[in-house]
Amino acid sequence: MELRRVEELMDLLHACRGARGTACLGGAPVDLHDHALQTAALLRRSRPADKELQVAGLVHAVGQLLRPGDARGHADLAADAVRPLLGERVSCLVRLHEAPPVGPPLDDQLTEDILILRQADESARTAGLDAGVLEDWRTVLELVSTRHARLGAVD
């Protein structure tokens, strides 16, 4: 599945409400909707200017909804689904947030971003974090999508 419009992604994220999945680093099941919002909110607080990192936190667990029960492959599935809409960096962050990559070493900035995403993923398991509502993220998703579309047109 490839997501091509923000509205499709919003529908998928809304469908996560009430869906149970594992937090990406293991542990007890979490509500995927709440976990996504909490992860993105933590990233917004720690890196307010990095919209792509925040969006990666928001979408990192959608693969569990696309293929329930596939705990090992959900990061790849989510990364492939969001790449056409949100770009290569978001896709890369989603893909690598669970396990170290196989192959050549990553640049230092990407490694740091992945670690920050993992920390937010872990911290988002804490119940009670007021993370707002999904609709608050529509503008950020549209911004990242539009920026990716403009860059894609230039390449």
PDB file of C-alpha atoms in Angstrom:
ATOM      1  CA  MET A   1       0.000   0.000   0.000  1.00  0.00           C
ATOM      2  CA  GLU A   2       1.271   3.455  -0.884  1.00  0.00           C
ATOM      3  CA  LEU A   3      -0.213   6.579   0.610  1.00  0.00           C
ATOM      4  CA  ARG A   4      -0.487   9.424  -1.908  1.00  0.00           C
ATOM      5  CA  ARG A   5      -2.670  11.974  -0.099  1.00  0.00           C
ATOM      6  CA  VAL A   6      -2.675  13.412   3.397  1.00  0.00           C
ATOM      7  CA  GLU A   7      -6.351  12.502   3.683  1.00  0.00           C
ATOM      8  CA  GLU A   8      -5.523   8.806   3.133  1.00  0.00           C
ATOM      9  CA  LEU A   9      -2.875   8.987   5.858  1.00  0.00           C
ATOM     10  CA  MET A  10      -5.251  10.766   8.236  1.00  0.00           C
ATOM     11  CA  ASP A  11      -7.839   8.016   7.656  1.00  0.00           C
ATOM     12  CA  LEU A  12      -5.233   5.362   8.434  1.00  0.00           C
ATOM     13  CA  LEU A  13      -4.119   7.189  11.573  1.00  0.00           C
ATOM     14  CA  HIS A  14      -7.750   7.560  12.705  1.00  0.00           C
ATOM     15  CA  ALA A  15      -8.191   3.805  12.155  1.00  0.00           C
ATOM     16  CA  CYS A  16      -5.408   3.223  14.708  1.00  0.00           C
ATOM     17  CA  ARG A  17      -7.733   4.417  17.496  1.00  0.00           C
ATOM     18  CA  GLY A  18      -8.446   1.437  19.701  1.00  0.00           C
ATOM     19  CA  ALA A  19      -6.093  -0.834  17.746  1.00  0.00           C
ATOM     20  CA  ARG A  20      -3.636  -2.566  20.036  1.00  0.00           C
ATOM     21  CA  GLY A  21      -0.070  -3.169  19.005  1.00  0.00           C
ATOM     22  CA  THR A  22       3.325  -3.463  20.544  1.00  0.00           C
ATOM     23  CA  ALA A  23       5.359  -0.390  21.147  1.00  0.00           C
ATOM     24  CA  CYS A  24       8.128  -0.649  18.628  1.00  0.00           C
ATOM     25  CA  LEU A  25      10.835  -1.592  21.076  1.00  0.00           C
ATOM     26  CA  GLY A  26       8.755  -4.368  22.593  1.00  0.00           C
ATOM     27  CA  GLY A  27       6.892  -4.457  25.842  1.00  0.00           C
ATOM     28  CA  ALA A  28       3.229  -4.314  26.718  1.00  0.00           C
ATOM     29  CA  PRO A  29       0.631  -3.609  24.031  1.00  0.00           C
ATOM     30  CA  VAL A  30      -0.336   0.018  23.492  1.00  0.00           C
ATOM     31  CA  ASP A  31      -3.164   1.813  21.743  1.00  0.00           C
ATOM     32  CA  LEU A  32      -1.528   2.630  18.407  1.00  0.00           C
ATOM     33  CA  HIS A  33      -3.392   5.932  18.049  1.00  0.00           C
ATOM     34  CA  ASP A  34      -2.386   7.224  21.475  1.00  0.00           C
ATOM     35  CA  HIS A  35       1.151   5.913  21.061  1.00  0.00           C
ATOM     36  CA  ALA A  36       1.558   7.725  17.724  1.00  0.00           C
ATOM     37  CA  LEU A  37       0.285  11.018  19.155  1.00  0.00           C
ATOM     38  CA  GLN A  38       2.460  10.735  22.253  1.00  0.00           C
ATOM     39  CA  THR A  39       5.582   9.897  20.260  1.00  0.00           C
ATOM     40  CA  ALA A  40       5.017  12.830  17.891  1.00  0.00           C
ATOM     41  CA  ALA A  41       4.278  15.206  20.791  1.00  0.00           C
ATOM     42  CA  LEU A  42       7.505  14.232  22.558  1.00  0.00           C
ATOM     43  CA  LEU A  43       9.450  14.852  19.363  1.00  0.00           C
ATOM     44  CA  ARG A  44       7.730  18.207  18.900  1.00  0.00           C
ATOM     45  CA  ARG A  45       8.919  19.211  22.369  1.00  0.00           C
ATOM     46  CA  SER A  46      12.497  18.020  21.918  1.00  0.00           C
ATOM     47  CA  ARG A  47      12.995  19.068  18.274  1.00  0.00           C
ATOM     48  CA  PRO A  48      10.369  21.736  17.453  1.00  0.00           C
ATOM     49  CA  ALA A  49      11.904  22.727  14.113  1.00  0.00           C
ATOM     50  CA  ASP A  50      12.245  19.171  12.745  1.00  0.00           C
ATOM     51  CA  LYS A  51       8.818  18.511  11.245  1.00  0.00           C
ATOM     52  CA  GLU A  52       9.968  15.392   9.383  1.00  0.00           C
ATOM     53  CA  LEU A  53      11.197  13.778  12.601  1.00  0.00           C
ATOM     54  CA  GLN A  54       7.894  14.632  14.313  1.00  0.00           C
ATOM     55  CA  VAL A  55       5.924  13.123  11.420  1.00  0.00           C
ATOM     56  CA  ALA A  56       8.089   9.990  11.522  1.00  0.00           C
ATOM     57  CA  GLY A  57       7.062   9.629  15.166  1.00  0.00           C
ATOM     58  CA  LEU A  58       3.422  10.058  14.214  1.00  0.00           C
ATOM     59  CA  VAL A  59       3.441   7.403  11.486  1.00  0.00           C
ATOM     60  CA  HIS A  60       6.050   4.953  12.778  1.00  0.00           C
ATOM     61  CA  ALA A  61       3.560   2.310  13.922  1.00  0.00           C
ATOM     62  CA  VAL A  62       0.992   2.313  11.090  1.00  0.00           C
ATOM     63  CA  GLY A  63       2.507  -0.851   9.654  1.00  0.00           C
ATOM     64  CA  GLN A  64       1.002  -2.773  12.570  1.00  0.00           C
ATOM     65  CA  LEU A  65      -2.428  -1.742  11.358  1.00  0.00           C
ATOM     66  CA  LEU A  66      -1.647  -2.559   7.727  1.00  0.00           C
ATOM     67  CA  ARG A  67      -0.479  -6.068   8.581  1.00  0.00           C
ATOM     68  CA  PRO A  68      -1.567  -7.061  12.094  1.00  0.00           C
ATOM     69  CA  GLY A  69       0.526  -9.704  13.766  1.00  0.00           C
ATOM     70  CA  ASP A  70       3.658  -9.048  11.692  1.00  0.00           C
ATOM     71  CA  ALA A  71       5.778  -7.611  14.502  1.00  0.00           C
ATOM     72  CA  ARG A  72       9.035  -7.892  12.579  1.00  0.00           C
ATOM     73  CA  GLY A  73       7.970  -6.399   9.257  1.00  0.00           C
ATOM     74  CA  HIS A  74       5.786  -3.507  10.335  1.00  0.00           C
ATOM     75  CA  ALA A  75       8.516  -0.838  10.202  1.00  0.00           C
ATOM     76  CA  ASP A  76       9.364  -1.713   6.599  1.00  0.00           C
ATOM     77  CA  LEU A  77       5.694  -1.786   5.669  1.00  0.00           C
ATOM     78  CA  ALA A  78       5.061   1.620   7.245  1.00  0.00           C
ATOM     79  CA  ALA A  79       8.188   3.088   5.627  1.00  0.00           C
ATOM     80  CA  ASP A  80       7.147   1.864   2.183  1.00  0.00           C
ATOM     81  CA  ALA A  81       3.600   3.174   2.652  1.00  0.00           C
ATOM     82  CA  VAL A  82       4.613   6.727   3.611  1.00  0.00           C
ATOM     83  CA  ARG A  83       7.574   7.238   1.243  1.00  0.00           C
ATOM     84  CA  PRO A  84       5.548   8.547  -1.759  1.00  0.00           C
ATOM     85  CA  LEU A  85       3.743  11.074   0.422  1.00  0.00           C
ATOM     86  CA  LEU A  86       6.295  12.107   3.044  1.00  0.00           C
ATOM     87  CA  GLY A  87       9.634  11.484   1.372  1.00  0.00           C
ATOM     88  CA  GLU A  88      12.788   9.508   1.785  1.00  0.00           C
ATOM     89  CA  ARG A  89      13.951  10.915   5.135  1.00  0.00           C
ATOM     90  CA  VAL A  90      10.675  10.150   6.929  1.00  0.00           C
ATOM     91  CA  SER A  91      10.620   6.706   5.333  1.00  0.00           C
ATOM     92  CA  CYS A  92      14.220   6.058   6.386  1.00  0.00           C
ATOM     93  CA  LEU A  93      13.568   7.138   9.985  1.00  0.00           C
ATOM     94  CA  VAL A  94      10.492   4.902  10.201  1.00  0.00           C
ATOM     95  CA  ARG A  95      12.350   1.949   8.714  1.00  0.00           C
ATOM     96  CA  LEU A  96      15.409   2.276  10.960  1.00  0.00           C
ATOM     97  CA  HIS A  97      13.790   3.244  14.273  1.00  0.00           C
ATOM     98  CA  GLU A  98      13.601  -0.387  15.376  1.00  0.00           C
ATOM     99  CA  ALA A  99      16.866  -2.001  14.429  1.00  0.00           C
ATOM    100  CA  PRO A 100      20.300  -0.933  13.309  1.00  0.00           C
ATOM    101  CA  PRO A 101      20.704  -0.897   9.537  1.00  0.00           C
ATOM    102  CA  VAL A 102      22.594  -3.540   7.646  1.00  0.00           C
ATOM    103  CA  GLY A 103      25.225  -2.087   5.361  1.00  0.00           C
ATOM    104  CA  PRO A 104      27.419   0.971   5.397  1.00  0.00           C
ATOM    105  CA  PRO A 105      27.395   3.206   8.479  1.00  0.00           C
ATOM    106  CA  LEU A 106      24.917   6.070   8.593  1.00  0.00           C
ATOM    107  CA  ASP A 107      25.923   9.692   8.840  1.00  0.00           C
ATOM    108  CA  ASP A 108      26.066  11.109  12.365  1.00  0.00           C
ATOM    109  CA  GLN A 109      22.956  13.299  12.026  1.00  0.00           C
ATOM    110  CA  LEU A 110      20.754  10.429  10.828  1.00  0.00           C
ATOM    111  CA  THR A 111      22.078   8.203  13.626  1.00  0.00           C
ATOM    112  CA  GLU A 112      21.233  10.910  16.183  1.00  0.00           C
ATOM    113  CA  ASP A 113      17.739  11.370  14.717  1.00  0.00           C
ATOM    114  CA  ILE A 114      17.054   7.632  14.897  1.00  0.00           C
ATOM    115  CA  LEU A 115      18.145   7.542  18.533  1.00  0.00           C
ATOM    116  CA  ILE A 116      15.878  10.487  19.357  1.00  0.00           C
ATOM    117  CA  LEU A 117      12.956   8.726  17.641  1.00  0.00           C
ATOM    118  CA  ARG A 118      13.677   5.535  19.614  1.00  0.00           C
ATOM    119  CA  GLN A 119      13.790   7.466  22.892  1.00  0.00           C
ATOM    120  CA  ALA A 120      10.471   9.153  22.121  1.00  0.00           C
ATOM    121  CA  ASP A 121       8.985   5.773  21.166  1.00  0.00           C
ATOM    122  CA  GLU A 122      10.090   4.349  24.513  1.00  0.00           C
ATOM    123  CA  SER A 123       8.896   7.372  26.521  1.00  0.00           C
ATOM    124  CA  ALA A 124       5.523   7.373  24.762  1.00  0.00           C
ATOM    125  CA  ARG A 125       4.587   4.149  26.540  1.00  0.00           C
ATOM    126  CA  THR A 126       3.930   6.167  29.677  1.00  0.00           C
ATOM    127  CA  ALA A 127       0.212   6.607  30.134  1.00  0.00           C
ATOM    128  CA  GLY A 128      -1.159  10.024  30.892  1.00  0.00           C
ATOM    129  CA  LEU A 129       0.814  12.190  28.503  1.00  0.00           C
ATOM    130  CA  ASP A 130      -1.558  14.778  27.025  1.00  0.00           C
ATOM    131  CA  ALA A 131      -0.627  14.605  23.355  1.00  0.00           C
ATOM    132  CA  GLY A 132      -3.502  16.549  21.829  1.00  0.00           C
ATOM    133  CA  VAL A 133      -5.616  15.273  18.976  1.00  0.00           C
ATOM    134  CA  LEU A 134      -4.780  13.878  15.568  1.00  0.00           C
ATOM    135  CA  GLU A 135      -6.380  16.772  13.700  1.00  0.00           C
ATOM    136  CA  ASP A 136      -3.691  19.058  15.162  1.00  0.00           C
ATOM    137  CA  TRP A 137      -1.174  17.220  12.969  1.00  0.00           C
ATOM    138  CA  ARG A 138      -2.942  17.719   9.623  1.00  0.00           C
ATOM    139  CA  THR A 139      -1.135  20.993   8.887  1.00  0.00           C
ATOM    140  CA  VAL A 140       2.260  19.471   9.692  1.00  0.00           C
ATOM    141  CA  LEU A 141       1.522  16.463   7.465  1.00  0.00           C
ATOM    142  CA  GLU A 142       0.458  18.791   4.648  1.00  0.00           C
ATOM    143  CA  LEU A 143       3.606  20.888   5.093  1.00  0.00           C
ATOM    144  CA  VAL A 144       5.925  17.865   4.925  1.00  0.00           C
ATOM    145  CA  SER A 145       3.975  16.389   2.021  1.00  0.00           C
ATOM    146  CA  THR A 146       4.052  19.658   0.068  1.00  0.00           C
ATOM    147  CA  ARG A 147       7.761  20.146   0.746  1.00  0.00           C
ATOM    148  CA  HIS A 148       8.450  16.594  -0.444  1.00  0.00           C
ATOM    149  CA  ALA A 149       6.334  17.109  -3.584  1.00  0.00           C
ATOM    150  CA  ARG A 150       8.247  20.303  -4.448  1.00  0.00           C
ATOM    151  CA  LEU A 151      11.608  18.613  -3.931  1.00  0.00           C
ATOM    152  CA  GLY A 152      10.475  15.611  -5.949  1.00  0.00           C
ATOM    153  CA  ALA A 153       9.473  17.887  -8.827  1.00  0.00           C
ATOM    154  CA  VAL A 154      12.953  19.416  -8.870  1.00  0.00           C
ATOM    155  CA  ASP A 155      14.848  16.099  -8.805  1.00  0.00           C
TER     156      ASP A 155
END
